[in-house]
Amino acid sequence: MAAQYEKLHLFIDGEWLGLDGRKSQPVLNPATGEEIGRLPHAKTADLDRALAAAARGFTQWKRVSANDRSKVLRRAAELIRERHERIATVMTLEEGKTIGESKLEVLSSAEVFEWMAEEGRRSYGRLIPARGEGHRQLVVKEPVGPVAAFSPWNFPAVTPARKIAAALAAGCSCIIKPAEETPATALLIAKALEEAGLPKGVLNVVFGVPSEVSSYLIASPVIRKISFTGSTAVGKLLAKLAADGVKRATMELGGHAPVVIFEDVDPEKVAPLAVAAKFRNAGQVCISPTRFFVHEAVHDRFVAKFTELSAAMPVGDGLDPKHKMGPLANARRIDAMETLIGDAKARGAKVKTGGSRIGNAGNFWQPTVLTEVPEEATMMTVEPFGPVAAMVRFKSFDEVVERANRLPYGLAGYAFTGSTKTATAISEQLETGLVGVNTFAVTVPETPFGGVKESGYGSEGGSEGLEAYLQTKFVSQM
Ligand code: NAD
């Protein structure tokens, strides 16, 4: 198995740097627990070199025309697409998700590069009518500067892609620290950019102890913008560090998405969509549906169908295409499932299916459905980030809105209804940055993605995703 994985490096100033006496950590296959690679950690001198390269790279890259930057990004997208099967295999080996999901994610990353390649050519300013003859008032959009980006392990391709593509399209340089648990996918994306002609030093990829790397990079005067995807707890820490240097920040943090299923839908038709969304990447998705509020009139039918489909789901090594759900990405998620489900049961929740670990090798957990989950159960408050669906009943619109909005999270929310009036009302009332009405599909490269409340601020994707890497300059010219 180890033979199929990649040799791991740091990528600094156009050089691929290996172990060479650096501290290192193992990368494990979550389906087997086997060590598949050793990841070098950047020394302080490596981080200094990456900062110097990003400073130099910025000076060079911001002068490249938007049109020529676009060509590099589009070529990288082509290379990623050509290599998607290989990159997907590497991703499944390090993260665990099914090979089908990995392929879709890699192809979607290629699309992110293409979208930003085009959007970068549209970073328009404007001309504001002046008060006197010969006077010009110009609004100019400029790249914000070198970026420090931090991406998590659950989407090893698309999360780095969103940050890198937007930064480069805007004319910024970037130092990214992808998650240490899933490093190879991001390195293969960096390789595609290098081969597409990105000048050295414009993109740098480093690894290490996350808190040490992030505090060092964010404190550097070279860095002008932070982008982080991960937990709300870590996001709060990084937002404080960014504030110390008055640095721009995009924060994509945790969620606890409510799904409201009204009485005017066919619950047997909604259940298959809900099961597919729930168990995607074994529930380790920040927009995963987690709290299912089902109207009492359709509750039992919805739960019966959802349970039947969940119990029948083939779980196993993601490399085998017959499996529809892979392992959890790390052993911490197994502990979290045991704690959350144990707490819910102790407070009166009923287990309709699942509820246990599968075997002892790898981090497999059964697709789990809980009903009668009290609001005070930890699972209804803390982001579960695993293959567990909590079902509760509701009676009225106002009651469900209040319960759906109860938490400090505000990333995604979903509703299923046959009524246009209810659809409009619920999309207005949900306090989330993303709303899916009669769909769980809320992320494509051309649309903004981001949360409100403690789920973060700023958007990735869409024209907003580029704007996050631009600053506004006003020029008054007589
Ligand atoms: P964690 O909070 O320790 O780590 C989350 C991510 O942040 C990891 O990729 C980690 O490498 C990184 N990280 C941690 N501390 C950091 C720091 N000081 N500076 C920079 N990066 C740092 O938790 P975990 O056990 O890896 O994941 C558990 C929780 O994280 C989940 O329950 C979920 O809430 C959240 N999470 C969210 C997302 C998301 O897409 N929003 C992704 C992964 C994890």
Coordinates of C-alpha atoms and ligand atoms in Angstrom, one line a residue:
M1 CA 0.0 0.0 0.0
A2 CA 2.8 2.4 0.9
A3 CA 4.2 2.1 -2.6
Q4 CA 1.1 3.8 -4.0
Y5 CA 1.5 6.9 -1.9
E6 CA 3.8 9.9 -2.6
K7 CA 7.2 10.8 -1.1
L8 CA 6.5 13.9 1.1
H9 CA 8.3 17.2 0.9
L10 CA 8.1 20.8 1.8
F11 CA 7.9 23.1 -1.2
I12 CA 9.8 26.3 -0.6
D13 CA 11.1 28.9 -3.1
G14 CA 10.6 26.4 -5.9
E15 CA 12.6 23.6 -4.1
W16 CA 11.2 20.2 -2.9
L17 CA 12.8 19.7 0.5
G18 CA 12.8 16.2 2.1
L19 CA 13.5 14.9 5.6
D20 CA 17.3 15.8 5.7
G21 CA 17.5 15.8 9.5
R22 CA 14.2 17.7 9.9
K23 CA 11.7 16.6 12.5
S24 CA 9.0 14.5 11.0
Q25 CA 5.7 12.7 11.6
P26 CA 4.1 9.6 10.2
V27 CA 1.1 9.8 7.8
L28 CA -1.4 7.0 8.4
N29 CA -3.9 5.3 6.2
P30 CA -7.1 5.6 8.2
A31 CA -8.5 2.4 6.6
T32 CA -5.7 0.3 7.9
G33 CA -3.7 2.3 10.5
E34 CA -0.6 1.6 8.4
E35 CA 2.1 4.2 8.1
I36 CA 2.2 5.3 4.4
G37 CA 4.7 8.2 4.6
R38 CA 6.8 10.4 6.7
L39 CA 6.2 14.1 6.6
P40 CA 9.1 16.6 7.2
H41 CA 8.4 19.5 9.5
A42 CA 9.7 23.0 8.5
K43 CA 12.4 24.4 10.7
T44 CA 12.4 28.0 11.7
A45 CA 14.9 28.6 8.9
D46 CA 12.6 26.9 6.4
L47 CA 9.7 29.2 7.5
D48 CA 12.0 32.3 7.2
R49 CA 13.0 31.1 3.7
A50 CA 9.3 30.6 2.7
L51 CA 8.5 34.1 4.0
A52 CA 11.4 35.6 2.0
A53 CA 10.3 33.7 -1.1
A54 CA 6.7 34.8 -0.7
A55 CA 7.8 38.5 -0.3
R56 CA 9.9 38.2 -3.5
G57 CA 7.3 36.1 -5.3
F58 CA 4.7 38.8 -4.5
T59 CA 6.8 41.6 -6.0
Q60 CA 7.2 39.5 -9.2
W61 CA 3.7 37.9 -9.5
K62 CA 1.7 41.1 -8.9
R63 CA 3.4 42.6 -12.0
V64 CA 2.3 39.7 -14.2
S65 CA -0.8 40.7 -16.2
A66 CA -4.1 39.2 -15.1
N67 CA -4.3 37.6 -18.5
D68 CA -0.9 35.8 -18.1
R69 CA -1.8 34.7 -14.5
S70 CA -5.0 33.3 -15.9
K71 CA -3.0 31.1 -18.4
V72 CA -0.9 29.6 -15.6
L73 CA -4.0 28.8 -13.5
R74 CA -5.8 27.3 -16.5
R75 CA -2.8 25.1 -17.3
A76 CA -2.7 23.9 -13.7
A77 CA -6.4 23.0 -13.9
E78 CA -5.7 20.9 -17.0
L79 CA -2.8 19.1 -15.3
I80 CA -4.9 18.4 -12.3
R81 CA -7.7 17.1 -14.5
E82 CA -5.3 14.9 -16.5
R83 CA -3.9 13.4 -13.2
H84 CA -7.2 13.2 -11.3
E85 CA -7.2 9.4 -10.9
R86 CA -3.7 9.4 -9.4
I87 CA -4.4 12.4 -7.1
A88 CA -7.7 10.8 -6.0
T89 CA -5.9 7.5 -5.1
V90 CA -3.5 9.5 -2.9
M91 CA -6.3 11.4 -1.3
T92 CA -8.2 8.2 -0.4
L93 CA -5.0 6.7 1.0
E94 CA -4.4 9.6 3.4
E95 CA -8.0 10.7 4.2
G96 CA -10.1 7.6 3.8
K97 CA -13.0 9.0 1.7
T98 CA -14.3 6.8 -1.1
I99 CA -12.4 6.8 -4.4
G100 CA -15.6 8.2 -6.1
E101 CA -15.7 11.1 -3.7
S102 CA -12.0 11.7 -4.1
K103 CA -12.3 11.9 -7.9
L104 CA -15.1 14.3 -7.7
E105 CA -13.2 16.5 -5.3
V106 CA -10.1 16.6 -7.5
L107 CA -12.2 17.5 -10.5
S108 CA -13.9 20.1 -8.6
S109 CA -10.5 21.6 -7.6
A110 CA -9.6 21.8 -11.2
E111 CA -12.8 23.8 -11.7
V112 CA -11.9 26.1 -8.9
F113 CA -8.6 26.9 -10.6
E114 CA -10.5 27.6 -13.9
W115 CA -13.1 29.8 -12.3
M116 CA -10.5 31.9 -10.5
A117 CA -8.4 32.0 -13.7
E118 CA -11.3 33.7 -15.4
E119 CA -12.5 35.8 -12.4
G120 CA -8.9 37.2 -11.9
R121 CA -9.3 38.9 -15.3
R122 CA -12.4 40.7 -13.9
S123 CA -10.9 42.4 -10.9
Y124 CA -12.4 45.7 -12.1
G125 CA -12.0 49.0 -10.4
R126 CA -14.2 52.0 -11.3
L127 CA -14.1 55.7 -12.3
I128 CA -16.0 58.1 -10.1
P129 CA -17.2 61.4 -11.7
A130 CA -14.9 64.1 -10.4
R131 CA -15.9 67.7 -9.3
G132 CA -13.6 69.6 -11.7
E133 CA -12.3 69.4 -15.2
G134 CA -9.1 67.3 -15.7
H135 CA -9.6 65.6 -12.4
R136 CA -9.9 61.9 -12.3
Q137 CA -11.1 59.8 -9.4
L138 CA -10.1 56.1 -9.8
V139 CA -10.9 53.1 -7.7
V140 CA -8.2 50.5 -8.2
K141 CA -8.2 46.9 -7.0
E142 CA -4.8 45.6 -6.0
P143 CA -3.6 42.2 -4.5
V144 CA -3.5 42.4 -0.7
G145 CA 0.0 40.9 -0.4
P146 CA 1.5 37.6 0.7
V147 CA -1.1 35.2 2.2
A148 CA -0.7 32.6 4.9
A149 CA -3.3 29.9 4.4
F150 CA -4.2 26.9 6.6
S151 CA -6.4 24.1 5.4
P152 CA -7.8 21.0 7.2
W153 CA -7.8 17.3 6.5
N154 CA -11.4 16.7 5.5
F155 CA -11.1 18.2 1.9
P156 CA -7.4 17.8 1.1
A157 CA -7.8 19.1 -2.5
V158 CA -10.6 21.6 -2.7
T159 CA -9.9 23.6 0.4
P160 CA -6.2 24.3 -0.6
A161 CA -7.5 24.9 -4.1
R162 CA -10.0 27.6 -3.0
K163 CA -7.3 29.5 -1.1
I164 CA -4.4 29.1 -3.6
A165 CA -6.4 29.7 -6.7
A166 CA -8.0 32.9 -5.3
A167 CA -4.8 34.2 -3.9
L168 CA -2.8 33.6 -7.2
A169 CA -5.6 34.9 -9.4
A170 CA -5.6 38.2 -7.4
G171 CA -1.9 38.5 -7.8
C172 CA -0.9 37.5 -4.3
S173 CA 1.8 35.0 -3.3
C174 CA 0.9 32.3 -0.8
I175 CA 2.4 30.1 1.9
I176 CA 0.0 27.3 2.7
K177 CA 0.1 24.8 5.6
P178 CA -2.2 22.0 4.6
A179 CA -3.2 19.5 7.3
E180 CA -0.3 17.3 8.4
E181 CA -2.7 14.3 8.2
T182 CA -3.3 14.7 4.5
P183 CA -0.3 16.4 3.0
A184 CA 0.3 14.7 -0.4
T185 CA -2.8 15.9 -2.2
A186 CA -1.9 19.6 -1.7
L187 CA 1.7 18.8 -2.8
L188 CA 0.4 17.3 -6.0
I189 CA -1.6 20.5 -6.6
A190 CA 1.5 22.5 -6.0
K191 CA 3.4 20.3 -8.5
A192 CA 0.7 21.0 -11.1
L193 CA 1.2 24.7 -10.5
E194 CA 4.9 24.5 -10.7
E195 CA 4.7 22.6 -14.0
A196 CA 2.1 25.1 -15.3
G197 CA 4.8 27.8 -15.1
L198 CA 4.2 29.4 -11.7
P199 CA 7.4 31.4 -10.9
K200 CA 9.3 30.0 -7.9
G201 CA 8.5 31.4 -4.5
V202 CA 4.9 32.5 -5.5
L203 CA 3.5 29.4 -3.8
N204 CA 5.2 27.7 -0.8
V205 CA 3.9 24.6 1.0
V206 CA 5.0 24.0 4.6
F207 CA 4.2 21.6 7.4
G208 CA 4.9 21.4 11.1
V209 CA 3.2 21.7 14.5
P210 CA 0.1 23.7 13.5
S211 CA 0.1 26.2 16.4
E212 CA 3.8 26.9 16.0
V213 CA 3.7 27.4 12.2
S214 CA 0.6 29.5 12.3
S215 CA 1.7 31.8 15.0
Y216 CA 5.1 32.3 13.4
L217 CA 3.7 33.0 9.9
I218 CA 0.9 35.3 11.1
A219 CA 3.2 37.4 13.2
S220 CA 5.5 38.0 10.3
P221 CA 5.3 41.5 8.8
V222 CA 5.5 39.9 5.3
I223 CA 2.1 38.3 5.7
R224 CA -0.9 40.6 4.8
K225 CA -3.8 38.2 4.8
I226 CA -4.8 35.0 6.6
S227 CA -7.2 32.3 5.3
F228 CA -8.2 29.5 7.7
T229 CA -10.6 26.6 7.4
G230 CA -11.0 24.4 10.5
S231 CA -12.7 24.4 13.9
T232 CA -14.3 27.4 15.5
A233 CA -11.9 27.1 18.5
V234 CA -8.8 27.3 16.4
G235 CA -10.3 30.0 14.2
K236 CA -10.8 32.2 17.2
L237 CA -7.1 31.9 18.1
L238 CA -6.0 32.7 14.6
A239 CA -8.4 35.6 14.3
K240 CA -6.8 37.1 17.4
L241 CA -3.3 36.7 16.0
A242 CA -4.4 38.3 12.7
A243 CA -6.0 41.2 14.7
D244 CA -2.6 41.9 16.4
G245 CA -1.2 42.8 13.0
V246 CA -4.4 44.3 11.7
K247 CA -4.3 41.7 8.9
R248 CA -7.2 40.7 6.7
A249 CA -8.7 37.3 7.5
T250 CA -11.1 34.8 6.0
M251 CA -12.4 32.3 8.5
E252 CA -14.3 29.2 7.4
L253 CA -15.1 27.5 10.7
G254 CA -17.4 24.8 12.0
G255 CA -21.1 24.3 11.5
H256 CA -24.0 22.3 12.9
A257 CA -26.4 22.3 10.0
P258 CA -30.1 22.1 10.7
V259 CA -32.3 20.3 8.1
V260 CA -36.0 21.2 8.4
I261 CA -38.3 18.7 6.8
F262 CA -41.8 20.1 6.5
E263 CA -45.0 18.1 6.4
D264 CA -45.8 18.9 2.7
V265 CA -43.0 16.8 1.2
D266 CA -42.8 13.1 0.4
P267 CA -40.4 11.9 3.2
E268 CA -39.5 8.7 1.2
K269 CA -38.2 10.9 -1.6
V270 CA -36.2 13.3 0.7
A271 CA -34.6 10.4 2.7
P272 CA -32.2 9.1 -0.1
L273 CA -30.9 12.7 -0.7
A274 CA -30.5 13.2 3.1
V275 CA -28.6 9.9 3.5
A276 CA -26.2 10.7 0.6
A277 CA -25.5 14.2 2.1
K278 CA -25.2 12.9 5.7
F279 CA -22.7 10.2 5.0
R280 CA -20.6 12.0 2.4
N281 CA -17.0 11.8 3.7
A282 CA -18.4 9.9 6.7
G283 CA -20.0 13.1 7.9
Q284 CA -16.7 14.9 8.3
V285 CA -17.9 17.9 6.4
C286 CA -18.5 21.4 7.8
I287 CA -21.8 21.7 5.9
S288 CA -22.9 18.2 6.7
P289 CA -26.6 18.0 7.7
T290 CA -26.5 17.2 11.5
R291 CA -29.7 18.2 13.2
F292 CA -32.8 16.8 11.4
F293 CA -35.9 18.6 12.4
V294 CA -38.8 16.5 11.0
H295 CA -42.4 17.6 11.2
E296 CA -44.3 15.2 13.4
A297 CA -46.7 14.3 10.6
V298 CA -43.9 12.8 8.5
H299 CA -41.3 12.0 11.2
D300 CA -41.8 8.2 11.4
R301 CA -41.9 7.7 7.7
F302 CA -38.8 9.8 7.1
V303 CA -36.9 8.0 10.0
A304 CA -37.9 4.6 8.7
K305 CA -36.6 5.2 5.2
F306 CA -33.5 7.0 6.4
T307 CA -32.7 4.2 8.8
E308 CA -33.2 1.5 6.2
L309 CA -30.9 3.2 3.7
S310 CA -28.2 3.9 6.4
A311 CA -28.2 0.4 7.7
A312 CA -27.7 -0.9 4.1
M313 CA -24.8 1.3 3.3
P314 CA -21.6 -0.6 2.4
V315 CA -18.7 0.7 4.6
G316 CA -15.1 -0.2 4.1
D317 CA -11.8 0.8 2.5
G318 CA -12.5 3.7 0.2
L319 CA -10.2 2.3 -2.5
D320 CA -12.7 -0.4 -3.1
P321 CA -15.4 1.2 -5.3
K322 CA -18.2 -1.0 -3.8
H323 CA -17.9 0.9 -0.6
K324 CA -20.1 4.0 -0.2
M325 CA -18.5 5.2 3.0
G326 CA -14.9 5.0 4.2
P327 CA -13.3 5.3 7.6
L328 CA -13.1 8.3 9.8
A329 CA -10.0 10.3 9.0
N330 CA -8.3 9.8 12.4
A331 CA -8.7 8.0 15.7
R332 CA -9.8 11.2 17.4
R333 CA -13.1 11.1 15.5
I334 CA -13.7 7.5 16.8
D335 CA -13.3 8.8 20.4
A336 CA -15.6 11.8 19.6
M337 CA -18.3 9.4 18.2
E338 CA -18.1 7.2 21.3
T339 CA -18.4 10.3 23.6
L340 CA -21.2 12.0 21.7
I341 CA -23.3 8.9 21.1
G342 CA -22.8 7.7 24.6
D343 CA -23.9 11.0 26.0
A344 CA -27.0 11.1 23.8
K345 CA -28.0 7.6 24.8
A346 CA -27.5 8.4 28.5
R347 CA -29.9 11.3 28.0
G348 CA -32.6 9.2 26.4
A349 CA -31.8 9.1 22.7
K350 CA -32.8 5.9 20.8
V351 CA -30.4 4.2 18.4
K352 CA -32.3 3.2 15.3
T353 CA -29.2 1.8 13.5
G354 CA -25.4 1.9 14.0
G355 CA -23.9 3.4 17.2
S356 CA -20.6 1.4 17.2
R357 CA -17.2 1.1 15.8
I358 CA -16.7 -1.5 13.1
G359 CA -13.7 -3.9 13.9
N360 CA -10.5 -2.8 15.4
A361 CA -8.3 -2.1 12.3
G362 CA -8.8 1.3 10.7
N363 CA -11.2 4.0 12.0
F364 CA -14.5 2.6 10.8
W365 CA -17.8 3.7 12.4
Q366 CA -21.3 2.5 11.5
P367 CA -23.7 4.9 9.8
T368 CA -25.7 5.9 12.9
V369 CA -29.3 7.2 13.3
L370 CA -30.5 8.5 16.6
T371 CA -34.1 9.6 17.4
E372 CA -35.6 11.4 20.4
V373 CA -32.4 13.3 21.0
P374 CA -32.9 15.9 23.7
E375 CA -31.7 19.4 22.9
E376 CA -29.4 19.3 25.9
A377 CA -27.4 16.3 24.5
T378 CA -23.8 17.4 23.6
M379 CA -24.4 16.2 20.1
M380 CA -27.1 18.8 19.6
T381 CA -24.6 21.6 20.5
V382 CA -21.1 20.4 19.5
E383 CA -20.4 19.8 15.8
P384 CA -20.5 16.0 15.5
F385 CA -18.2 15.7 12.5
G386 CA -18.9 12.1 12.0
P387 CA -21.5 9.6 10.5
V388 CA -24.3 10.3 12.9
A389 CA -27.7 11.8 12.2
A390 CA -29.8 13.2 15.1
M391 CA -33.6 13.2 14.3
V392 CA -36.0 15.3 16.3
R393 CA -39.7 16.2 15.8
F394 CA -41.2 19.7 15.5
K395 CA -44.8 21.0 15.3
S396 CA -44.7 24.6 14.0
F397 CA -42.7 26.9 11.8
D398 CA -41.8 29.4 14.5
E399 CA -40.8 26.7 16.9
V400 CA -38.4 25.0 14.4
V401 CA -36.9 28.4 13.4
E402 CA -36.0 29.1 17.0
R403 CA -34.5 25.6 17.5
A404 CA -32.6 25.7 14.2
N405 CA -31.1 29.1 15.1
R406 CA -30.3 28.2 18.7
L407 CA -26.6 27.6 18.3
P408 CA -23.7 30.0 17.8
Y409 CA -23.0 28.2 14.5
G410 CA -24.3 29.7 11.2
L411 CA -22.7 27.9 8.3
A412 CA -25.3 25.8 6.3
G413 CA -29.0 25.2 6.8
Y414 CA -31.4 23.1 4.7
A415 CA -35.1 22.9 4.3
F416 CA -37.5 20.6 2.3
T417 CA -40.9 21.9 1.4
G418 CA -43.4 21.8 -1.4
S419 CA -44.6 25.4 -0.7
T420 CA -42.9 28.4 -2.3
K421 CA -44.2 30.5 0.6
T422 CA -42.6 28.3 3.2
A423 CA -39.4 28.1 1.1
T424 CA -39.1 31.8 1.0
A425 CA -39.9 32.2 4.7
I426 CA -37.4 29.6 5.9
S427 CA -34.6 30.8 3.7
E428 CA -35.1 34.3 5.2
Q429 CA -35.3 33.0 8.7
L430 CA -32.3 30.6 8.9
E431 CA -29.3 32.4 10.4
T432 CA -26.7 30.7 8.1
G433 CA -24.4 31.8 5.3
L434 CA -25.6 29.0 3.0
V435 CA -29.2 27.8 2.6
G436 CA -30.3 24.8 0.5
V437 CA -34.0 24.6 -0.2
N438 CA -35.0 21.2 -1.5
T439 CA -31.3 20.5 -2.2
F440 CA -28.1 19.8 -0.3
A441 CA -26.0 21.2 -3.2
V442 CA -24.7 24.5 -1.9
T443 CA -21.1 24.5 -3.2
V444 CA -19.9 25.1 -6.7
P445 CA -16.9 27.3 -7.6
E446 CA -19.0 30.2 -9.0
T447 CA -21.0 30.7 -5.8
P448 CA -19.9 32.2 -2.5
F449 CA -19.2 29.8 0.4
G450 CA -19.0 31.0 4.0
G451 CA -20.7 31.2 7.3
V452 CA -22.1 33.8 9.7
K453 CA -22.0 34.0 13.6
E454 CA -19.3 31.7 15.0
S455 CA -19.0 29.8 11.7
G456 CA -16.7 32.6 10.5
Y457 CA -16.5 35.5 8.1
G458 CA -15.6 36.1 4.5
S459 CA -16.5 33.9 1.5
E460 CA -14.5 31.6 -0.7
G461 CA -15.8 31.0 -4.2
G462 CA -17.7 33.3 -6.5
S463 CA -16.6 36.8 -7.1
E464 CA -16.5 37.3 -3.3
G465 CA -13.8 34.6 -3.2
L466 CA -11.5 36.8 -5.3
E467 CA -12.5 40.0 -3.6
A468 CA -11.1 38.5 -0.3
Y469 CA -7.6 38.8 -1.8
L470 CA -8.0 42.3 -3.2
Q471 CA -7.6 45.7 -1.5
T472 CA -9.1 49.0 -2.6
K473 CA -7.0 52.0 -3.5
F474 CA -8.5 55.3 -4.3
V475 CA -6.5 57.6 -6.7
S476 CA -7.4 61.3 -7.0
Q477 CA -5.5 62.6 -10.0
M478 CA -5.5 66.3 -11.0
Ligands
NAD1 P1 -8.4 20.7 15.4 O1 -9.2 21.9 15.8 O2 -7.2 20.4 16.2 O3 -7.9 20.9 13.9 C1 -8.7 21.4 12.9 C2 -7.7 21.8 11.7 O4 -7.0 23.0 12.2 C3 -6.6 20.8 11.4 O5 -6.4 20.7 10.1 C4 -5.4 21.3 12.2 O6 -4.2 20.9 11.5 C5 -5.6 22.8 12.2 N1 -5.1 23.4 13.3 C6 -5.2 23.1 14.6 N2 -4.6 24.0 15.4 C7 -4.1 24.9 14.6 C8 -3.4 26.1 14.8 N3 -3.1 26.6 16.1 N4 -3.0 26.9 13.7 C9 -3.3 26.5 12.5 N5 -4.0 25.3 12.2 C10 -4.4 24.6 13.3 O7 -9.4 19.5 15.4 P2 -9.3 18.1 14.6 O8 -9.4 17.0 15.7 O9 -8.3 18.0 13.5 O10 -10.8 18.2 14.0 C11 -11.9 18.2 14.9 C12 -12.8 19.4 14.7 O11 -12.3 20.4 13.8 C13 -14.0 18.9 14.1 O12 -14.9 18.5 15.1 C14 -14.5 20.1 13.3 O13 -15.3 20.8 14.2 C15 -13.4 20.9 13.0 N6 -13.0 20.8 11.6 C16 -13.6 21.7 10.8 C17 -13.3 21.7 9.4 C18 -14.1 22.6 8.4 O14 -14.1 22.3 7.3 N7 -14.6 23.7 8.9 C19 -12.4 20.8 8.9 C20 -11.7 20.0 9.8 C21 -12.0 20.0 11.2

